[in-house]
Tab-separated table of C-alpha atoms in Angstrom:
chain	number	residue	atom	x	y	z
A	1	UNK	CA	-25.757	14.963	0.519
A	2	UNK	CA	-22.090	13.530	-0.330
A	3	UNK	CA	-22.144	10.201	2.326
A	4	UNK	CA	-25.847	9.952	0.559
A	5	UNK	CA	-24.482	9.751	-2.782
A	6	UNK	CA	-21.229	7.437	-1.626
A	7	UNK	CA	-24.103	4.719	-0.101
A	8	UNK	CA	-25.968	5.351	-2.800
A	9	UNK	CA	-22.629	4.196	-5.434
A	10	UNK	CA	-22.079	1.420	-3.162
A	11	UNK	CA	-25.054	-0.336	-4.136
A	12	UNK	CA	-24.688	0.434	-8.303
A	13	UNK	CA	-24.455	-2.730	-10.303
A	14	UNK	CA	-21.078	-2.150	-12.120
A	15	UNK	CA	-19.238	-1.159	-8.431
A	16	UNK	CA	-20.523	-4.622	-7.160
A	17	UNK	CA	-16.844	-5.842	-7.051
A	18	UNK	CA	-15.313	-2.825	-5.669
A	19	UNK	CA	-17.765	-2.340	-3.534
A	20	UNK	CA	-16.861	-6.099	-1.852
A	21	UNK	CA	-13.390	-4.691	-1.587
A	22	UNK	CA	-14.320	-1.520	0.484
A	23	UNK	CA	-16.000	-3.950	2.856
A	24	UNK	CA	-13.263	-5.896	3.062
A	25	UNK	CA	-11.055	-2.747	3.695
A	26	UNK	CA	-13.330	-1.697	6.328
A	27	UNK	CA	-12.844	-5.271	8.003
A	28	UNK	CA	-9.157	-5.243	7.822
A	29	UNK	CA	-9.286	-1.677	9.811
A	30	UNK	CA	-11.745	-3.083	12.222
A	31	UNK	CA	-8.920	-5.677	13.173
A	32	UNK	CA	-6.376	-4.024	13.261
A	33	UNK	CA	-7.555	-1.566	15.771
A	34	UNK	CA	-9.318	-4.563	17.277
A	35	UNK	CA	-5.646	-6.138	18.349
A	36	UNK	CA	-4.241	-2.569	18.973
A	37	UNK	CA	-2.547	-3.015	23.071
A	38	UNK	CA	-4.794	0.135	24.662
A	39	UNK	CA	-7.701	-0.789	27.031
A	40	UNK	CA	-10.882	1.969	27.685
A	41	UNK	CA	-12.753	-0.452	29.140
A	42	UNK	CA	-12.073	-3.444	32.218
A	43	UNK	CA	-14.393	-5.873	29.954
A	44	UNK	CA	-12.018	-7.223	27.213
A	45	UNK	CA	-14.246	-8.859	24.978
A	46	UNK	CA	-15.957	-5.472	24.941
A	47	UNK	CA	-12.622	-3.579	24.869
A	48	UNK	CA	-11.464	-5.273	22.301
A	49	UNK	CA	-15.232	-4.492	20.172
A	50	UNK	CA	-14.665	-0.535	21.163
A	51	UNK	CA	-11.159	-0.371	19.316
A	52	UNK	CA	-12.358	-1.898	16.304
A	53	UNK	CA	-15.494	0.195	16.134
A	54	UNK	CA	-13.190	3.537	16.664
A	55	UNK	CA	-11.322	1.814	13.480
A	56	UNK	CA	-14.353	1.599	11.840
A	57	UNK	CA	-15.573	5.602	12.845
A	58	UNK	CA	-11.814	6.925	11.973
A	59	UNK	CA	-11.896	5.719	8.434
A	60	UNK	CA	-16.152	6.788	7.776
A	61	UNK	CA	-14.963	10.391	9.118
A	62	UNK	CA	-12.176	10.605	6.518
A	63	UNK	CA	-14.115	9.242	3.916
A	64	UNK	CA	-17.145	12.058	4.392
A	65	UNK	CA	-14.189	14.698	4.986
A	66	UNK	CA	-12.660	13.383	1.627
A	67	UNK	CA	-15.732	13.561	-0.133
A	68	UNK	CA	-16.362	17.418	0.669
A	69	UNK	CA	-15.644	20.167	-0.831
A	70	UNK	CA	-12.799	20.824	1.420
A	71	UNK	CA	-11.535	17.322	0.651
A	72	UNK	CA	-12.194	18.430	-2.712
A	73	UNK	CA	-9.900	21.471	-2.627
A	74	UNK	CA	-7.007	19.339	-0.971
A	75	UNK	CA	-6.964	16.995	-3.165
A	76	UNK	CA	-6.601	20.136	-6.046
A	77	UNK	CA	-3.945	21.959	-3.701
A	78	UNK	CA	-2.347	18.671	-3.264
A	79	UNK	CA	-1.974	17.825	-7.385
A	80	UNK	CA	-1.233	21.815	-8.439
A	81	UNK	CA	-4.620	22.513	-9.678
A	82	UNK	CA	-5.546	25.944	-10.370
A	83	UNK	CA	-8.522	28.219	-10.872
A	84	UNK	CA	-6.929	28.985	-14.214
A	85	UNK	CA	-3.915	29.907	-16.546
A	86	UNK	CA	-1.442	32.063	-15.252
A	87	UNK	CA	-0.221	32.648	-19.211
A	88	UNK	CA	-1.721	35.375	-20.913
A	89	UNK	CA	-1.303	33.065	-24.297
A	90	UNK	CA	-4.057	30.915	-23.144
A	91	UNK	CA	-6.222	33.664	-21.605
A	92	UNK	CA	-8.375	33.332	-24.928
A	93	UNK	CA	-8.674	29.507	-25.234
A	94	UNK	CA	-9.826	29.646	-21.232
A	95	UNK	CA	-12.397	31.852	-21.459
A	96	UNK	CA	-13.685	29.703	-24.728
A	97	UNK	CA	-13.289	26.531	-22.527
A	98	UNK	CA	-15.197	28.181	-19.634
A	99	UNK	CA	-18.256	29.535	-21.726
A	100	UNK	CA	-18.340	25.798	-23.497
A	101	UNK	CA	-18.377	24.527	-19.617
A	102	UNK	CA	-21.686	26.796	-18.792
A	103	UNK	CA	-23.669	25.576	-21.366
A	104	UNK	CA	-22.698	22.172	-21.330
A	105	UNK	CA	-23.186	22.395	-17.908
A	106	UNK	CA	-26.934	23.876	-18.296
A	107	UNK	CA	-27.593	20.717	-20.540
A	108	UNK	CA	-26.056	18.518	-17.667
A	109	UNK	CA	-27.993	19.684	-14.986
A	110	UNK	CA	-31.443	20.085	-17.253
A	111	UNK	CA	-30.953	16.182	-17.138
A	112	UNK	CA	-29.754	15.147	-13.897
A	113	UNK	CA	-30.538	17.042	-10.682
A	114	UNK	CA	-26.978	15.465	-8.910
A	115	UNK	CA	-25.019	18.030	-10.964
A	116	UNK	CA	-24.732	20.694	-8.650
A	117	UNK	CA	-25.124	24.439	-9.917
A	118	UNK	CA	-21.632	24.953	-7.944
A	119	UNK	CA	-19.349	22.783	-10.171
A	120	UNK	CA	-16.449	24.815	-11.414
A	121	UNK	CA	-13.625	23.932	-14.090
A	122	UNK	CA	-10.200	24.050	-12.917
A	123	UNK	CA	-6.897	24.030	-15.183
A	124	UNK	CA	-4.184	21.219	-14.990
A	125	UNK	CA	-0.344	22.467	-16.657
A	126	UNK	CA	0.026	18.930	-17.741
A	127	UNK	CA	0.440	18.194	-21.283
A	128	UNK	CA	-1.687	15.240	-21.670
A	129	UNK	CA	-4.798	15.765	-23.624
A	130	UNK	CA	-7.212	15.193	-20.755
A	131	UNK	CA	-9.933	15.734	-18.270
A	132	UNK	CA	-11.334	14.881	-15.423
A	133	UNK	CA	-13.624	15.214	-12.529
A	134	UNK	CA	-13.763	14.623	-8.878
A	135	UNK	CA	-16.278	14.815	-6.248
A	136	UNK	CA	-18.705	16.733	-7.310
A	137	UNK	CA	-17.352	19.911	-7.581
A	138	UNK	CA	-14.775	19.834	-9.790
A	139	UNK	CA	-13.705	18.845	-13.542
A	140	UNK	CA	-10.588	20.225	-14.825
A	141	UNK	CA	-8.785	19.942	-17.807
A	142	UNK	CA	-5.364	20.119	-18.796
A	143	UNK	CA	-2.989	22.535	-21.017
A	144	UNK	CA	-2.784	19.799	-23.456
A	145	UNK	CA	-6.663	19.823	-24.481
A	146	UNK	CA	-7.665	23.590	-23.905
A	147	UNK	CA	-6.439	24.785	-27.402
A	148	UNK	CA	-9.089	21.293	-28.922
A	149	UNK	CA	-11.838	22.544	-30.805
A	150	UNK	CA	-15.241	23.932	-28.681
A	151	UNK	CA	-16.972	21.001	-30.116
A	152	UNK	CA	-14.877	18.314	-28.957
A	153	UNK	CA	-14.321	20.278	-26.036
A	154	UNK	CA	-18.372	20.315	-25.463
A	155	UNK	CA	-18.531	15.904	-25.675
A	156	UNK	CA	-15.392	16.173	-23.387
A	157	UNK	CA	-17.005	17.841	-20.532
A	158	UNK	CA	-20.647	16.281	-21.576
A	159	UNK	CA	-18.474	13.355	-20.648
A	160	UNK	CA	-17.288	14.555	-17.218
A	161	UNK	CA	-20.537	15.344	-16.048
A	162	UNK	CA	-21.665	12.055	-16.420
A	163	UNK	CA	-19.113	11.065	-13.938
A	164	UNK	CA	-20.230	14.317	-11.712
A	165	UNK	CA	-23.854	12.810	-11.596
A	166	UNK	CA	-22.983	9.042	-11.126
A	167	UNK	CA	-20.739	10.180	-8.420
A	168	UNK	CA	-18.065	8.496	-10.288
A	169	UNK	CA	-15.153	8.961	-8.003
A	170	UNK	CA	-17.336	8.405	-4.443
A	171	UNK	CA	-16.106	4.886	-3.951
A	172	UNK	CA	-12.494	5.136	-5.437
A	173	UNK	CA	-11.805	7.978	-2.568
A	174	UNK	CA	-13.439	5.741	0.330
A	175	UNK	CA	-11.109	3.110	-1.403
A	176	UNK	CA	-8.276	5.318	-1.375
A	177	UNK	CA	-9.179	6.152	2.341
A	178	UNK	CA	-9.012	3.141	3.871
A	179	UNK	CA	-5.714	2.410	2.101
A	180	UNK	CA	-3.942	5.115	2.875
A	181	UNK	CA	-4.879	3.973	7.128
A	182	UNK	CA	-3.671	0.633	6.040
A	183	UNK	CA	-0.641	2.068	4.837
A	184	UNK	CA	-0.059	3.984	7.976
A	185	UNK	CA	-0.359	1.303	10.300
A	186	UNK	CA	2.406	-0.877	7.179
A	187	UNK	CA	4.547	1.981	8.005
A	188	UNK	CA	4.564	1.819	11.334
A	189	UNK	CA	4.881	-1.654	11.412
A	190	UNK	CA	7.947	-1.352	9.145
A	191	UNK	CA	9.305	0.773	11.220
A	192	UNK	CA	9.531	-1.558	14.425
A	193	UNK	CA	10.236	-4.806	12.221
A	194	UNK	CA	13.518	-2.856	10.933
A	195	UNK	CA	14.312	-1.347	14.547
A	196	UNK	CA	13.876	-5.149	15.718
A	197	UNK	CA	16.322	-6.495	12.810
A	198	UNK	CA	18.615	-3.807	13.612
A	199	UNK	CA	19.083	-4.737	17.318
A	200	UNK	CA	19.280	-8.306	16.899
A	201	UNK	CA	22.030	-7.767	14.594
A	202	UNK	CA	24.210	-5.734	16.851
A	203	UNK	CA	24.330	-8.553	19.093
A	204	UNK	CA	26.363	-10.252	15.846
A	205	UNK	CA	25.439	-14.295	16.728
A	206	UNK	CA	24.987	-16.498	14.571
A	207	UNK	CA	21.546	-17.382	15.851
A	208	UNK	CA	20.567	-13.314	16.281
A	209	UNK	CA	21.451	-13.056	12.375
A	210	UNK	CA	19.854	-15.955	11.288
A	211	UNK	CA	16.388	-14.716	13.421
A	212	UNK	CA	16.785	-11.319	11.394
A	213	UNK	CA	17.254	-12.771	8.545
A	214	UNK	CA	14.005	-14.739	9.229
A	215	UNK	CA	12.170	-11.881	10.327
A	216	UNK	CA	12.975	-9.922	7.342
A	217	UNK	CA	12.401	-12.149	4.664
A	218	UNK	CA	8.626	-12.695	6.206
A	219	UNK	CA	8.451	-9.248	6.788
A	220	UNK	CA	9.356	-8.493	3.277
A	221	UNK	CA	7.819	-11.656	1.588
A	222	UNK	CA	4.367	-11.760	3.074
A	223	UNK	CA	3.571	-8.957	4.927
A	224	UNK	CA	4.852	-5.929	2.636
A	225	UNK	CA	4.000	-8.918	-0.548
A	226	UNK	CA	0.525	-9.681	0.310
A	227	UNK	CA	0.202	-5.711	1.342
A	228	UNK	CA	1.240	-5.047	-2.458
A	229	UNK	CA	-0.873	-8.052	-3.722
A	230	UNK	CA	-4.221	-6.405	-1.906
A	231	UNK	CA	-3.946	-3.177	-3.314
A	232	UNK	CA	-3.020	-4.756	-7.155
A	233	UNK	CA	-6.738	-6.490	-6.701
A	234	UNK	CA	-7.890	-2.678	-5.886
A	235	UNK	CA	-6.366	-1.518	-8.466
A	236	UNK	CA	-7.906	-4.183	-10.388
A	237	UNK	CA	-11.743	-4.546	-9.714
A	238	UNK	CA	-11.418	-0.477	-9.449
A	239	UNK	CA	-10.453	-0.279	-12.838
A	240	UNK	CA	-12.869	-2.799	-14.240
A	241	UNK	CA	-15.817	-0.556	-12.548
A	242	UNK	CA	-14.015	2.543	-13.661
A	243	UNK	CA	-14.453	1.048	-17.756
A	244	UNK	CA	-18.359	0.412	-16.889
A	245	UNK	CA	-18.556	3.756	-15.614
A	246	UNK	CA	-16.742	5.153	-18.697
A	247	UNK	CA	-20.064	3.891	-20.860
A	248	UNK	CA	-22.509	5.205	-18.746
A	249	UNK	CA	-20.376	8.891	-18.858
A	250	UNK	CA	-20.588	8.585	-22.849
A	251	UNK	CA	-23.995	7.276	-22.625
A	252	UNK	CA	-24.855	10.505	-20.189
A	253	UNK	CA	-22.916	12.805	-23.168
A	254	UNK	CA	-25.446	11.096	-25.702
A	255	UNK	CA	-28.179	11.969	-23.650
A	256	UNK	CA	-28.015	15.929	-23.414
A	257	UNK	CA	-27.155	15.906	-27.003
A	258	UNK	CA	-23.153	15.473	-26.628
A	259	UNK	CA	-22.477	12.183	-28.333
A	260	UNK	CA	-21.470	13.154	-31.714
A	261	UNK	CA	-18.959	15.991	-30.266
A	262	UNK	CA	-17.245	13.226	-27.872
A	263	UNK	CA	-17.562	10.009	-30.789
A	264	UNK	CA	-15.270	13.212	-33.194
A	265	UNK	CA	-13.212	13.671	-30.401
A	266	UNK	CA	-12.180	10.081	-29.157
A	267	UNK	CA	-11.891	9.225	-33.164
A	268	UNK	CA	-9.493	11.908	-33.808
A	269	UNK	CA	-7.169	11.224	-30.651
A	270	UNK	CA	-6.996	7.538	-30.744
A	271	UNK	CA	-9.407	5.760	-33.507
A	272	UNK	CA	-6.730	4.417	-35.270
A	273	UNK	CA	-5.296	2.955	-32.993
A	274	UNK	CA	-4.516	-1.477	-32.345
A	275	UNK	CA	-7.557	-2.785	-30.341
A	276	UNK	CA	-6.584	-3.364	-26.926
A	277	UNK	CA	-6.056	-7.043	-25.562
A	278	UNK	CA	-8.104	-8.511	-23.174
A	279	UNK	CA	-5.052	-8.891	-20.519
A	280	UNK	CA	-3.767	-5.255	-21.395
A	281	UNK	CA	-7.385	-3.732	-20.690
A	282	UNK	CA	-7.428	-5.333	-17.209
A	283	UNK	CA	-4.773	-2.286	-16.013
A	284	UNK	CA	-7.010	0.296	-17.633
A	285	UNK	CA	-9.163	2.557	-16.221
A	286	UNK	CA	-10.847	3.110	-19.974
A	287	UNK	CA	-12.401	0.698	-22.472
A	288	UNK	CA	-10.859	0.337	-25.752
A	289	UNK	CA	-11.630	3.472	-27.732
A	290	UNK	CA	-13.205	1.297	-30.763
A	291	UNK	CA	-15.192	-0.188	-28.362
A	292	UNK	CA	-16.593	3.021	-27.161
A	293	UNK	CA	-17.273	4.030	-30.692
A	294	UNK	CA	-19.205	1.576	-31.010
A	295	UNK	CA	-21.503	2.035	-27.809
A	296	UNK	CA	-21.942	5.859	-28.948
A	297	UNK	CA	-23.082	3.304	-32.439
A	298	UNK	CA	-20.029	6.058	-34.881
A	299	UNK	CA	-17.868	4.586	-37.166
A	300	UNK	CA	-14.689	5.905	-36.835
């Protein structure tokens, strides 16, 4: 079911560009196990085929374990998440949050048969007044936006559920993925370059330190620079399909009757605020709120 519904958010309109990226992810991991020094086979041409398909199969398996429910509850463990407040203050405002969550949830799944009857809410100790989801298991919200009001709380999570049954956050992870083995093998690589620079300035030549200082500046300059550069156009065309997925997640809220509750909510936290610029909006993973407001067609 979840490698189903990260093929199927490959081939969405608004991932087009991100989608190119994963590709192009996956093709940097086929090479570099491609030129990795191990042989399993006499033939080299086919040798050198077999390394970059085990690339290729290493980064798929993380991406399906990463997309399950036990990448799911890593990823939770991993950021503190928790089943709930441990304060007995906020006992009340949970268990109002958690019966808004079932019947938004009821509404959610009455329209779209990818929200799955096992999505839970989790609880986040941050401050910020936000939620979230991942997978397609879990939304959570944090300590800052449990005490809101159970109707702005209901277009919130109206909101998240959209994401659940887009499967939002399928292609960001395999993204994620395959960065995180490119950043393995950058770290390794590091590691040798810096051994290397270190040895050839023991010898402490002129021509050993000027060769380190060589290495190191291309080192530093265009390997670690371009590394950096690749991930800021991640970053980039991730964030520019996260904003077209934020429209369809309000649009989703509209649709199982949620629109007004999330149009008072996003006008009370930020409608007054300056419009966005164009450049500013590019390192954003949300549209300008007015924007919004305007797609959800309230006046703030």
């Amino acid at each position: 079911m979840y490698i189903f519904s990260f093929f199927k958010s490959l081939f969405r309109p608004r991932n087009i560009l991100p989608t190119i990226y994963f590709f192009a992810n996956a093709a940097i991991v086929f090479f570099i196990f491609y030129i990795l020094p191990y042989s399993i086979t006499p033939n080299e041409t086919m040798n050198r085929i077999y390394l970059g398909l085990i690339g290729l199969g290493v980064n798929f398996v993380f991406i399906l374990i990463s997309l399950t429910p036990m990448g799911e509850a890593f990823w939770r463990l991993r950021n503190g998440i928790k089943r709930q407040p441990a304060a007995q203050e906020l006992q009340q405002d949970w268990s109002t949050a958690l019966e808004v969550f079932e019947q938004v949830k009821a509404e959610a799944r009455g329209l779209s048969k990818s929200v799955s009857d096992k999505v839970k809410l989790y609880y986040s100790s941050s401050e910020d007044i936000n939620a979230y989801a991942l997978g397609h298991r879990t939304v959570v919200i944090t300590k800052g936006i449990l005490g809101a009001h159970p109707e702005y709380l209901k277009g919130v999570l109206a909101h998240e559920f959209g994401h659940i049954a887009h499967g939002d956050s399928d292609l960001k992870l395999g993204i994620n993925v395959s960065n995180c083995i490119l950043t393995i093998f950058l770290t390794i690589i590091t590691f040798f370059t810096y051994a290397i620079i270190t040895i050839l300035q023991a010898f402490d030549s002129t021509f050993t330190n000027i060769v380190a200082v060589i290495l190191h500046f291309i080192f530093s300059i265009v390997i670690i620079g371009l590394f950096k550069l690749w991930n800021l156009v991640g970053v980039l065309l991730i964030n520019w399909s996260s904003r077209k997925a934020e429209y369809a997640a309000d649009k989703f809220a509209d649709q199982i009757g949620y629109g007004e509750q999330l149009a008072m909510f996003l006008s009370a936290i930020d409608g007054e605020s300056v419009k966005t610029s164009a450049f500013d909006i590019m390192f954003q993973t949300h549209p300008d709120t007015r924007d919004r407001l305007a797609a959800l067609n309230y006046a703030a």
